[in-house]
Coordinates of C-alpha atoms in Angstrom, one line a residue:
M167 CA -0.1 -0.4 -0.2
N168 CA 1.7 2.7 -0.7
R169 CA 1.2 5.5 2.1
L170 CA 2.8 8.7 -0.3
V171 CA 1.7 9.6 -4.3
I172 CA 2.9 12.1 -6.2
E173 CA 0.5 15.0 -6.4
T174 CA -0.4 16.6 -9.6
P175 CA -3.6 19.4 -10.6
D176 CA -6.0 17.8 -11.7
R177 CA -9.1 19.5 -13.9
A178 CA -10.9 21.5 -11.2
Q179 CA -7.3 22.6 -9.9
E180 CA -6.9 23.8 -13.5
V181 CA -9.7 25.4 -13.9
L182 CA -9.3 26.9 -10.7
E183 CA -6.0 28.8 -11.4
G184 CA -7.3 29.7 -14.5
L185 CA -9.9 31.4 -13.2
Y186 CA -8.2 32.8 -11.2
R187 CA -6.4 34.3 -13.8
D188 CA -9.2 36.0 -15.4
V189 CA -9.6 37.8 -12.2
Q190 CA -6.7 39.4 -12.1
R191 CA -7.4 40.5 -15.9
R192 CA -10.3 41.6 -14.9
V193 CA -9.1 43.6 -11.7
G194 CA -5.9 45.0 -13.3
S195 CA -8.6 46.5 -16.4
S196 CA -11.0 48.0 -13.9
A197 CA -11.8 51.3 -15.5
P198 CA -13.0 54.7 -13.8
G199 CA -16.8 55.0 -14.4
L200 CA -17.1 51.2 -12.1
C201 CA -19.8 51.7 -9.0
P202 CA -17.1 51.8 -6.0
V203 CA -19.6 50.4 -3.6
D204 CA -21.1 47.2 -6.0
M205 CA -16.8 47.5 -6.5
A206 CA -16.0 46.7 -2.2
L207 CA -19.0 44.3 -2.4
S208 CA -17.1 42.0 -5.4
F209 CA -13.3 42.7 -3.7
L210 CA -15.5 42.1 0.0
R211 CA -17.2 39.0 -1.4
L212 CA -13.6 37.0 -2.3
C213 CA -11.6 37.7 0.2
H214 CA -14.4 37.5 2.8
A215 CA -14.1 33.9 0.9
Q216 CA -10.1 33.1 1.1
T217 CA -10.3 34.0 5.1
C218 CA -9.3 30.6 7.4
G219 CA -13.0 31.5 8.9
K220 CA -11.3 30.8 12.5
C221 CA -12.0 34.1 13.9
V222 CA -15.2 35.6 15.1
P223 CA -13.9 39.2 13.1
C224 CA -13.4 37.5 10.0
R225 CA -16.7 34.6 9.9
I226 CA -19.1 36.9 11.2
G227 CA -17.8 40.4 10.8
L228 CA -16.6 40.5 7.3
G229 CA -20.4 38.4 6.6
Q230 CA -22.1 41.3 8.4
L231 CA -20.4 43.5 6.3
A232 CA -21.1 42.5 3.0
K233 CA -24.9 42.9 4.0
M234 CA -24.7 45.8 5.0
L235 CA -23.2 46.9 1.3
E236 CA -25.8 44.9 -0.1
A237 CA -28.4 47.0 1.5
V238 CA -26.8 50.4 0.3
L239 CA -27.1 48.9 -3.3
D240 CA -30.2 47.9 -3.1
G241 CA -31.5 50.9 -2.1
E242 CA -32.6 48.9 1.7
A243 CA -30.3 50.7 3.9
T244 CA -30.6 54.3 5.7
L245 CA -27.3 57.1 6.2
E246 CA -26.8 55.6 9.8
T247 CA -25.6 52.3 7.6
I248 CA -23.2 54.1 6.2
D249 CA -21.7 54.9 10.2
L250 CA -21.9 51.3 11.0
I251 CA -20.4 50.0 8.8
E252 CA -17.4 51.9 9.4
Q253 CA -17.4 50.6 12.6
T254 CA -17.8 47.4 11.6
A255 CA -15.0 47.5 9.8
S256 CA -12.7 49.7 12.2
V257 CA -13.7 46.7 14.7
I258 CA -13.2 44.4 12.7
V259 CA -9.3 45.5 11.4
D260 CA -8.3 46.1 15.3
T261 CA -9.9 42.7 16.2
A262 CA -8.5 40.3 13.4
D263 CA -6.1 37.7 13.9
C264 CA -4.2 38.1 10.7
A265 CA -3.3 40.3 7.7
I266 CA -5.8 38.5 4.9
G267 CA -9.3 39.9 7.5
Y268 CA -7.1 43.0 8.8
E269 CA -6.8 43.5 5.2
A270 CA -10.3 42.5 4.2
A271 CA -12.0 45.3 6.1
N272 CA -9.3 48.0 5.6
M273 CA -9.9 47.7 2.3
V274 CA -14.0 48.6 3.0
L275 CA -13.0 50.9 5.7
R276 CA -10.8 52.8 2.9
G277 CA -13.4 53.1 0.8
V278 CA -16.7 53.7 3.2
R279 CA -13.8 57.0 3.7
G280 CA -12.6 57.6 0.2
F281 CA -16.6 57.5 -1.8
R282 CA -18.8 57.9 0.7
E283 CA -20.7 60.3 -1.0
D284 CA -21.7 57.7 -3.3
Y285 CA -23.0 55.9 -0.7
E286 CA -25.4 59.1 -0.2
E287 CA -26.3 58.7 -3.9
H288 CA -27.1 55.3 -3.6
I289 CA -29.0 55.6 -0.3
L290 CA -31.1 59.1 -1.0
H291 CA -30.7 59.3 -4.5
H292 CA -31.3 55.0 -5.3
R293 CA -28.2 55.2 -8.4
C294 CA -24.9 55.3 -8.7
I295 CA -22.4 58.8 -8.8
C296 CA -20.3 56.7 -11.7
G297 CA -22.8 55.7 -13.5
L298 CA -24.2 59.0 -15.0
Y299 CA -20.9 59.0 -16.5
L300 CA -19.5 56.0 -18.2
A301 CA -16.6 57.5 -20.6
V302 CA -14.3 54.8 -22.9
P303 CA -11.4 53.5 -20.1
C304 CA -8.2 54.2 -22.5
M305 CA -9.4 57.6 -23.5
S306 CA -10.6 58.3 -20.0
V307 CA -7.5 57.7 -18.4
C308 CA -5.7 60.0 -21.2
P309 CA -4.5 62.8 -19.9
A310 CA -5.6 64.3 -23.4
H311 CA -8.6 61.9 -23.9
V312 CA -7.7 61.0 -27.5
D313 CA -9.8 59.3 -28.8
V314 CA -7.5 55.9 -28.8
P315 CA -10.6 53.8 -30.3
G316 CA -11.2 56.2 -33.3
Y317 CA -8.0 56.2 -34.6
I318 CA -7.4 52.5 -34.4
A319 CA -10.2 51.4 -36.1
L320 CA -9.4 54.2 -39.0
V321 CA -5.6 53.1 -39.1
K322 CA -6.8 49.7 -40.2
A323 CA -8.8 51.3 -42.3
G324 CA -6.2 51.7 -43.6
R325 CA -6.7 55.4 -43.7
C326 CA -3.3 56.8 -41.1
E327 CA -3.5 60.1 -41.7
D328 CA -7.2 61.0 -41.6
A329 CA -6.0 58.7 -37.8
V330 CA -3.6 61.1 -37.4
R331 CA -6.2 64.5 -37.9
L332 CA -7.9 62.7 -35.5
I333 CA -5.3 62.6 -33.2
R334 CA -4.9 65.7 -33.3
K335 CA -8.1 66.8 -32.2
D336 CA -6.6 66.1 -28.5
N337 CA -3.1 66.3 -28.4
P338 CA -0.4 68.1 -31.4
F339 CA 2.4 66.0 -30.6
P340 CA 1.3 62.4 -32.1
S341 CA 4.1 61.9 -33.9
V342 CA 6.4 62.2 -30.5
C343 CA 3.7 60.3 -28.6
G344 CA 4.0 57.7 -30.7
Y345 CA 7.6 57.0 -30.1
V346 CA 8.0 58.2 -25.7
C347 CA 4.6 58.3 -24.5
E348 CA 4.0 56.3 -22.0
H349 CA 0.5 55.1 -22.3
P350 CA -1.3 55.4 -19.3
C351 CA -4.1 54.1 -21.9
E352 CA -3.1 50.6 -22.0
D353 CA -2.9 50.0 -18.0
R354 CA -7.0 49.8 -18.5
C355 CA -7.9 48.3 -21.7
R356 CA -10.8 46.1 -21.3
R357 CA -8.9 43.9 -23.8
H358 CA -6.9 42.9 -20.4
M359 CA -9.9 40.3 -20.2
V360 CA -9.9 38.6 -23.2
D361 CA -5.4 38.2 -23.2
D362 CA -3.6 41.6 -22.2
A363 CA -3.9 45.3 -23.4
I364 CA -3.9 46.6 -26.9
N365 CA -0.5 48.3 -28.5
I366 CA -1.8 50.9 -28.5
C367 CA 1.1 53.3 -28.7
G368 CA 2.9 50.8 -31.1
I369 CA -0.5 51.4 -33.4
K370 CA -0.1 55.6 -32.9
R371 CA 3.5 54.8 -34.2
Y372 CA 2.8 53.4 -37.0
A373 CA -0.1 55.7 -38.1
V374 CA 2.5 58.5 -38.0
D375 CA 4.8 56.7 -40.0
H376 CA 2.3 55.9 -42.2
A377 CA 0.8 59.1 -42.7
G378 CA 1.7 61.2 -45.6
P379 CA 1.2 65.1 -45.5
I380 CA -1.3 66.6 -43.8
A381 CA -2.8 70.0 -44.5
T382 CA -2.8 72.3 -41.3
P383 CA -6.5 72.7 -39.9
P384 CA -8.1 76.3 -40.7
C385 CA -7.9 78.6 -37.9
A386 CA -10.6 80.6 -36.5
P387 CA -11.4 84.0 -37.9
S388 CA -8.7 86.4 -35.7
T389 CA -10.2 87.7 -32.3
G390 CA -7.4 90.4 -32.1
K391 CA -5.9 88.9 -28.9
R392 CA -3.7 88.4 -28.1
V393 CA -1.3 85.9 -25.4
A394 CA 2.2 85.2 -24.6
V395 CA 3.1 81.3 -24.7
V396 CA 6.7 81.4 -21.3
G397 CA 7.7 78.2 -22.7
G398 CA 8.1 76.0 -25.8
G399 CA 8.2 72.7 -24.5
P400 CA 5.2 70.3 -25.4
G401 CA 2.9 72.1 -22.8
G402 CA 3.1 75.6 -24.5
L403 CA 3.5 75.0 -27.9
T404 CA 0.4 72.8 -27.5
A405 CA -1.7 75.5 -25.9
A406 CA -0.1 77.4 -28.2
Y407 CA -1.4 75.3 -31.3
F408 CA -4.9 75.4 -30.0
L409 CA -5.1 79.3 -29.2
T410 CA -4.2 79.5 -32.6
L411 CA -6.8 77.7 -34.3
M412 CA -9.3 79.7 -31.9
G413 CA -8.3 82.7 -33.9
H414 CA -6.4 84.4 -31.0
K415 CA -2.6 85.2 -31.8
A416 CA -0.1 83.1 -29.5
V417 CA 3.4 84.5 -29.1
V418 CA 6.0 81.3 -27.8
Y419 CA 8.9 82.9 -25.7
E420 CA 11.9 80.3 -25.6
Q421 CA 14.6 80.0 -24.1
R422 CA 17.1 78.3 -25.5
H423 CA 17.6 78.1 -29.6
K424 CA 15.1 76.0 -30.3
L425 CA 11.3 74.6 -29.4
G426 CA 10.7 70.7 -27.9
G427 CA 12.1 71.4 -24.2
M428 CA 13.0 68.6 -22.9
L429 CA 11.6 66.6 -26.0
R430 CA 15.0 68.0 -27.9
Y431 CA 17.3 68.6 -24.3
G432 CA 16.2 65.3 -22.0
I433 CA 15.5 62.6 -24.5
P434 CA 18.4 60.7 -26.2
D435 CA 18.1 60.6 -30.4
Y436 CA 18.3 56.8 -30.0
R437 CA 14.1 56.8 -28.5
L438 CA 13.2 60.1 -30.2
P439 CA 14.9 60.9 -33.5
P440 CA 15.4 64.9 -33.7
E441 CA 13.9 64.4 -37.3
V442 CA 10.4 63.2 -36.0
L443 CA 10.2 65.8 -32.9
D444 CA 10.5 68.7 -35.6
K445 CA 8.0 66.9 -37.8
D446 CA 4.9 67.9 -35.0
I447 CA 6.5 71.0 -34.2
Q448 CA 7.0 72.2 -38.1
Y449 CA 2.9 71.3 -38.3
I450 CA 2.1 73.4 -35.2
L451 CA 4.3 76.8 -35.7
D452 CA 2.9 76.1 -39.0
T453 CA -0.8 77.0 -38.4
G454 CA 0.7 80.4 -37.6
V455 CA 2.2 80.0 -33.8
E456 CA 4.8 82.6 -33.4
T457 CA 8.5 82.1 -31.5
V458 CA 10.8 84.1 -30.0
L459 CA 14.0 82.0 -29.5
D460 CA 16.9 82.8 -27.0
S461 CA 14.2 85.0 -24.6
T462 CA 14.9 84.1 -21.3
V463 CA 11.4 86.0 -19.1
G464 CA 13.4 87.6 -16.6
V465 CA 16.5 89.2 -18.6
D466 CA 15.7 89.6 -22.1
V467 CA 11.9 90.5 -21.2
T468 CA 9.7 91.1 -18.2
M469 CA 6.5 89.7 -17.1
E470 CA 5.0 92.8 -16.1
Q471 CA 6.1 93.9 -19.9
L472 CA 4.2 90.7 -20.9
K473 CA 1.1 91.0 -18.7
E474 CA 0.9 94.5 -20.2
S475 CA 1.7 93.6 -24.0
Y476 CA -0.4 90.6 -24.4
D477 CA -4.4 89.9 -23.0
A478 CA -3.2 86.6 -21.3
V479 CA 0.2 85.2 -20.6
Y480 CA 0.5 81.1 -20.1
I481 CA 3.3 79.9 -18.0
S482 CA 4.9 76.3 -18.8
I483 CA 8.6 76.8 -17.8
G484 CA 9.1 72.7 -17.7
A485 CA 11.5 71.8 -14.8
H486 CA 14.5 72.0 -16.4
D487 CA 16.8 72.5 -12.8
D488 CA 18.3 69.1 -11.0
K489 CA 18.1 68.4 -7.7
K490 CA 21.0 67.4 -4.7
L491 CA 21.9 64.0 -3.4
G492 CA 22.8 66.5 -0.1
I493 CA 25.8 63.6 0.4
E494 CA 29.6 64.7 1.0
G495 CA 32.2 64.7 -1.9
E496 CA 28.5 65.9 -4.5
D497 CA 31.0 69.1 -5.6
S498 CA 34.1 67.2 -7.7
V499 CA 35.1 67.1 -10.6
N500 CA 32.6 65.3 -13.4
V501 CA 29.9 64.9 -10.9
V502 CA 27.3 66.0 -13.0
S503 CA 23.2 66.1 -13.6
A504 CA 21.0 63.4 -16.0
V505 CA 19.5 66.8 -16.6
Q506 CA 23.1 69.0 -17.4
M507 CA 24.3 66.4 -19.2
L508 CA 21.1 65.3 -21.8
R509 CA 20.4 68.8 -22.2
G510 CA 24.5 69.8 -22.9
I511 CA 24.5 67.1 -25.8
G512 CA 20.7 67.9 -27.2
E513 CA 22.9 71.4 -27.5
G514 CA 26.0 69.6 -29.1
E515 CA 28.8 69.3 -26.4
I516 CA 29.3 65.8 -25.8
P517 CA 31.3 64.6 -22.4
D518 CA 34.5 63.0 -23.1
L519 CA 33.4 59.0 -21.5
K520 CA 35.2 57.8 -23.1
G521 CA 36.7 54.0 -21.3
K522 CA 35.4 56.2 -18.2
R523 CA 33.2 54.0 -15.7
V524 CA 30.3 55.6 -14.9
C525 CA 27.8 55.6 -11.5
V526 CA 24.5 56.9 -12.3
I527 CA 21.8 57.2 -9.4
G528 CA 18.4 56.6 -9.8
G529 CA 15.2 54.9 -11.4
G530 CA 13.5 56.6 -13.3
N531 CA 13.5 57.4 -17.0
V532 CA 16.2 59.6 -16.9
A533 CA 18.1 57.7 -14.7
M534 CA 17.6 55.4 -17.5
D535 CA 18.8 57.5 -20.6
A536 CA 21.6 58.3 -19.1
T537 CA 23.1 54.3 -18.5
R538 CA 22.3 54.3 -22.0
T539 CA 23.8 57.7 -23.3
S540 CA 26.7 56.6 -21.6
L541 CA 27.2 53.3 -23.1
R542 CA 27.0 55.0 -26.6
L543 CA 28.9 57.6 -25.1
G544 CA 32.5 55.3 -24.2
A545 CA 31.9 54.4 -20.8
S546 CA 33.9 51.1 -20.0
Q547 CA 31.1 50.4 -17.1
V548 CA 28.3 51.6 -16.5
T549 CA 26.1 51.5 -13.1
C550 CA 22.9 52.2 -12.0
V551 CA 22.8 52.3 -8.8
Y552 CA 19.5 52.7 -7.1
R553 CA 18.1 52.5 -3.1
R554 CA 15.1 50.5 -4.1
R555 CA 14.4 47.4 -5.9
V556 CA 14.5 46.8 -9.6
E557 CA 10.7 46.3 -9.3
D558 CA 10.0 49.8 -7.0
M559 CA 12.2 51.1 -10.3
T560 CA 9.8 54.2 -12.0
A561 CA 11.1 53.7 -15.7
L562 CA 9.6 52.3 -17.8
P563 CA 10.1 48.2 -17.5
E564 CA 11.0 48.2 -21.8
E565 CA 13.5 51.3 -20.7
I566 CA 14.9 49.1 -17.5
D567 CA 15.0 45.8 -20.5
E568 CA 16.8 47.6 -22.4
A569 CA 19.6 49.3 -20.7
Q570 CA 20.3 46.4 -18.8
S571 CA 20.6 44.0 -22.4
E572 CA 22.5 47.1 -23.7
G573 CA 25.3 46.4 -20.8
G574 CA 24.1 48.2 -18.0
H575 CA 24.9 47.2 -14.9
I576 CA 21.9 48.0 -12.1
L577 CA 22.4 48.0 -8.5
S578 CA 19.3 47.6 -6.2
L579 CA 18.9 48.5 -2.7
H580 CA 22.1 50.5 -2.5
A581 CA 21.8 54.2 -1.2
P582 CA 24.8 57.3 -2.6
A583 CA 26.3 57.5 1.1
R584 CA 29.6 60.1 0.1
I585 CA 32.0 60.5 -2.4
E586 CA 35.8 60.4 -3.0
R587 CA 37.8 62.2 -4.5
D588 CA 41.8 62.5 -6.0
E589 CA 44.1 65.3 -4.4
T590 CA 42.8 67.3 -7.8
G591 CA 39.4 67.0 -6.9
K592 CA 37.9 64.4 -9.4
V593 CA 35.9 61.1 -8.9
T594 CA 37.4 58.4 -7.4
A595 CA 34.5 56.0 -6.4
L596 CA 31.2 56.0 -4.9
W597 CA 30.3 54.6 -1.2
A598 CA 27.2 53.5 -1.1
Q599 CA 24.9 52.2 1.8
P600 CA 23.3 48.6 0.9
Q601 CA 19.6 49.1 2.3
I602 CA 16.6 46.2 2.8
I603 CA 13.4 46.9 1.4
S604 CA 10.7 47.8 4.4
E605 CA 6.9 49.0 5.1
V606 CA 4.8 50.0 2.0
G607 CA 4.8 54.1 1.2
R608 CA 1.9 56.0 1.1
D609 CA 2.6 56.5 -2.5
G610 CA 2.0 52.0 -2.8
R611 CA 6.0 51.1 -3.2
P612 CA 8.1 50.1 -0.2
A613 CA 10.3 52.2 1.2
P614 CA 13.8 51.4 1.9
R615 CA 16.1 51.7 5.0
P616 CA 19.6 51.4 6.1
A617 CA 20.7 47.3 6.4
A618 CA 23.0 46.2 8.7
G619 CA 26.0 45.6 6.4
D620 CA 29.4 48.0 5.6
P621 CA 28.9 50.3 3.0
V622 CA 30.0 49.4 -1.2
R623 CA 32.5 51.4 -2.2
I624 CA 32.0 51.2 -6.2
P625 CA 35.6 53.1 -8.2
C626 CA 34.5 55.6 -10.7
D627 CA 35.7 58.5 -13.0
Y628 CA 32.5 60.0 -13.3
I629 CA 29.1 60.3 -12.1
V630 CA 25.2 61.2 -12.6
V631 CA 22.8 62.0 -10.7
A632 CA 19.4 61.7 -11.8
I633 CA 17.4 61.3 -8.9
G634 CA 14.9 64.1 -9.9
Q635 CA 14.1 67.3 -11.4
A636 CA 13.2 71.1 -10.4
I637 CA 11.3 74.0 -11.3
G638 CA 13.0 77.0 -11.9
S639 CA 10.0 79.5 -10.8
Q640 CA 11.6 82.4 -8.3
Y641 CA 11.5 84.8 -10.6
F642 CA 7.6 84.5 -11.0
E643 CA 7.5 84.2 -7.2
T644 CA 9.5 87.5 -7.2
K645 CA 6.8 88.9 -9.3
G646 CA 3.9 87.1 -6.4
I647 CA 3.0 84.3 -7.8
E648 CA 2.4 81.9 -5.9
T649 CA 5.0 78.8 -5.3
K650 CA 4.9 75.9 -2.9
R651 CA 8.2 73.8 -2.8
G652 CA 8.9 75.5 -6.3
A653 CA 5.2 74.4 -8.3
I654 CA 3.0 77.5 -9.0
Q655 CA 0.2 77.2 -7.5
A656 CA -2.0 78.0 -10.0
E657 CA -6.3 75.7 -10.5
K658 CA -6.9 73.5 -12.5
S659 CA -8.5 75.5 -14.5
S660 CA -4.4 76.4 -14.9
F661 CA -5.9 80.1 -13.6
V662 CA -3.3 81.5 -11.0
P663 CA -4.9 82.9 -8.4
G664 CA -4.5 86.7 -8.2
S665 CA -2.8 87.6 -10.6
G666 CA -5.2 89.2 -13.0
N667 CA -4.3 87.7 -16.9
V668 CA -1.5 85.3 -16.2
F669 CA -2.0 81.5 -16.1
A670 CA 0.1 78.4 -15.7
G671 CA 0.1 74.9 -16.1
G672 CA 2.7 71.5 -17.2
D673 CA 5.6 70.9 -14.6
A674 CA 5.5 74.4 -13.8
V675 CA 2.1 73.0 -12.0
S676 CA 2.9 69.3 -11.0
G677 CA 6.2 68.8 -11.0
P678 CA 8.3 66.9 -13.6
A679 CA 5.5 64.7 -15.5
T680 CA 4.9 62.9 -18.8
V681 CA 4.6 64.6 -22.2
I682 CA 0.9 63.4 -22.7
R683 CA 0.8 65.2 -19.4
A684 CA 1.9 68.2 -20.7
V685 CA -0.1 67.6 -23.6
A686 CA -3.1 67.5 -21.6
A687 CA -2.5 71.0 -19.3
G688 CA -1.8 73.0 -22.5
K689 CA -5.1 71.7 -23.5
V690 CA -7.3 73.3 -20.9
A691 CA -5.4 76.0 -20.2
A692 CA -5.9 77.4 -23.8
D693 CA -9.7 75.8 -23.4
N694 CA -10.1 78.1 -20.5
I695 CA -7.9 81.4 -22.0
D696 CA -10.5 81.0 -24.9
S697 CA -13.7 81.6 -22.0
F698 CA -11.0 83.9 -20.3
L699 CA -10.6 85.6 -23.4
G700 CA -14.7 86.3 -23.7
Y701 CA -14.6 82.7 -26.3
Q702 CA -16.5 80.1 -26.3
H703 CA -15.1 78.1 -29.9
T704 CA -14.6 74.2 -30.0
I705 CA -12.2 71.9 -31.9
T706 CA -13.2 69.3 -34.0
V707 CA -12.5 67.5 -37.0
D708 CA -14.1 66.4 -40.1
V709 CA -13.3 62.4 -39.9
E710 CA -15.9 59.9 -39.8
V711 CA -14.9 56.8 -37.6
P712 CA -15.8 53.7 -39.4
P713 CA -18.3 51.6 -37.9
P714 CA -16.7 48.3 -35.7
Q715 CA -17.1 45.1 -37.2
L716 CA -18.9 42.0 -35.8
T717 CA -16.0 39.5 -34.5
N718 CA -15.5 36.9 -31.9
S719 CA -12.0 38.7 -30.9
P720 CA -10.6 35.5 -30.1
A721 CA -7.6 35.3 -27.2
C722 CA -4.9 36.4 -29.4
G723 CA -1.3 37.0 -28.1
R724 CA 0.1 40.9 -28.0
V725 CA 2.4 42.9 -31.0
N726 CA 5.3 43.9 -29.2
L727 CA 7.5 46.3 -31.0
V728 CA 10.9 44.6 -30.8
S729 CA 14.8 46.6 -31.7
R730 CA 17.2 46.1 -32.8
S731 CA 20.1 44.1 -33.1
I732 CA 23.4 46.4 -31.7
D733 CA 26.8 45.2 -32.6
R734 CA 28.9 48.1 -31.2
I735 CA 26.4 50.1 -28.9
D736 CA 29.5 53.2 -28.6
G737 CA 28.5 55.6 -30.9
D738 CA 25.0 54.3 -31.8
F739 CA 22.8 56.8 -31.6
G740 CA 20.3 55.6 -34.4
L741 CA 17.0 54.4 -33.2
V742 CA 16.5 51.5 -31.4
T743 CA 12.9 50.4 -31.6
K744 CA 11.7 48.9 -34.8
G745 CA 7.4 49.9 -35.7
M746 CA 5.2 47.1 -36.7
S747 CA 4.8 46.2 -40.0
E748 CA 1.9 45.5 -41.7
E749 CA 0.5 42.2 -40.8
E750 CA 1.4 43.2 -37.2
A751 CA -0.4 46.9 -37.2
Q752 CA -3.7 45.1 -38.8
Q753 CA -3.7 42.0 -36.2
E754 CA -3.6 44.1 -33.6
C755 CA -6.0 46.9 -34.5
A756 CA -7.9 43.8 -34.8
R757 CA -7.5 43.3 -31.4
C758 CA -9.6 46.3 -30.4
L759 CA -12.7 45.7 -28.1
R760 CA -14.4 49.0 -29.6
C761 CA -15.8 49.8 -26.4
D762 CA -17.2 53.3 -28.1
H763 CA -19.1 50.9 -29.9
F764 CA -19.5 48.0 -27.5
G765 CA -19.5 48.8 -23.4
Y766 CA -18.5 51.9 -22.1
G767 CA -19.2 54.3 -25.0
I768 CA -23.3 53.1 -25.9
F769 CA -24.2 54.8 -22.5
K770 CA -22.8 58.4 -23.1
G771 CA -23.7 58.5 -27.1
G772 CA -20.0 57.0 -28.4
R773 CA -17.7 59.3 -28.7
N774 CA -16.5 63.2 -27.9
I775 CA -16.4 64.8 -31.7
K776 CA -15.3 68.5 -30.1
W777 CA -14.4 69.8 -27.0

């Protein structure tokens, strides 16, 4: 008689594992617009089923919470029920025997405190606030609200020019975003429920790469109004573009020799070729936007002059200053900021890193750009030192993978302690203190703390600091514009309170952010400046989106962009990632579920054709 047997998953267990994966995909693709109370109840039921049920708080308490949430959804609860839900959840949090029960109750507790008005709406009016407006998920999480299903359908129909025109209704940088957008739209793509998110960014790149010449849209009749835009980056140029289309005269004041801001002076050529950026900028200028280059506000022109000469002023200066480490030896020779290094390269000032050992400090996209750029400048060894784990890095996963595949080494869980230098003041090594991952912070990431080990010496000849960027807002502070930690304090409409006619947006207000967020800020500013000037112009485009084709959309793998092979990294600043082929683009477009017609979009009449 056998006492032990080799266990293999039976059919039931295999099906259950598949269901777990399905639930994980659906949770990951939960989009804005879902009822938070209903979702809380669903999560609670799942958590309740996963508890062991040995302690009373879990076995009884979670069940009672579920019944009260059901009463709220069924319209049978009172306002006192909300208080009872909060009290019950709080007691379970304090008395549950294990973390599983504690976390289940804490989820309900955070929800009832975070969206109490939704509970009240269900009880008082028997309706869900979120149910009043259900936007297409990919469009709603795109900061600029680009019509994603629309341009995917157009690409599938072979109408790339119309696809680009549709994108430009909300975003005048389709080419740039096709290459470097962080694509938040893909995080909430409902295709997750079937297999994986659609490669939305890759499809956009295919559209711009295959679109022919496109005429600029007609501008509204001149209003005689003039708007000064401070900063020629993506946010400022976006505002200038839309204001020009509305009939206003937009003049962009740019500090440097060329337009583009961090797109030109912060993103390396191997990610964003200059000709791609220039194509978008030229299209914007062709609408009639005027520029004043090599002009610094506060030196060549004052805020007083701008406010008097123009009907409105939009500040979109970006975050071009570097942040300091605050450690011993930071003033050593060959310690530079990543912003300074990348900007210098953009202006033709190439540092000599031939055969040098380089340490890059940081874990964001800028740190990855500095790492990969150093390799291309001939560095013999590049080590990226990061105080958290690799999975906690804020850089895009593909950027991390590319940096490692090109020869960069990532030393995680090490925090800079001090910089060692020789008698001439030059860097000789970076000393880093080992870290241990610790409690999860407010941002949802585990915070590091010093470990018991001794500091590690990392020999190097060059140190690039990429721990964040600061906003050069000192001049504006002297002119009475309120700031907080360097960021200009503006309303959600972009208006700066008490300024008279000044608006601000983008990095100047939010701090360092993504390209698409800067574009969104410029779009918001243009709309509200137009209203401030006494007009209600609308932006639209005469593009008809093809109707959806009925299909079962069977599960299908996602098409990812691939990188070209690089035989010699030194000096190779050519574009790394290759775009989709026509076959790949057609297959990827066919995976779109057309949520603008099926599901979400139908509740609000499809898409927004104007704003």
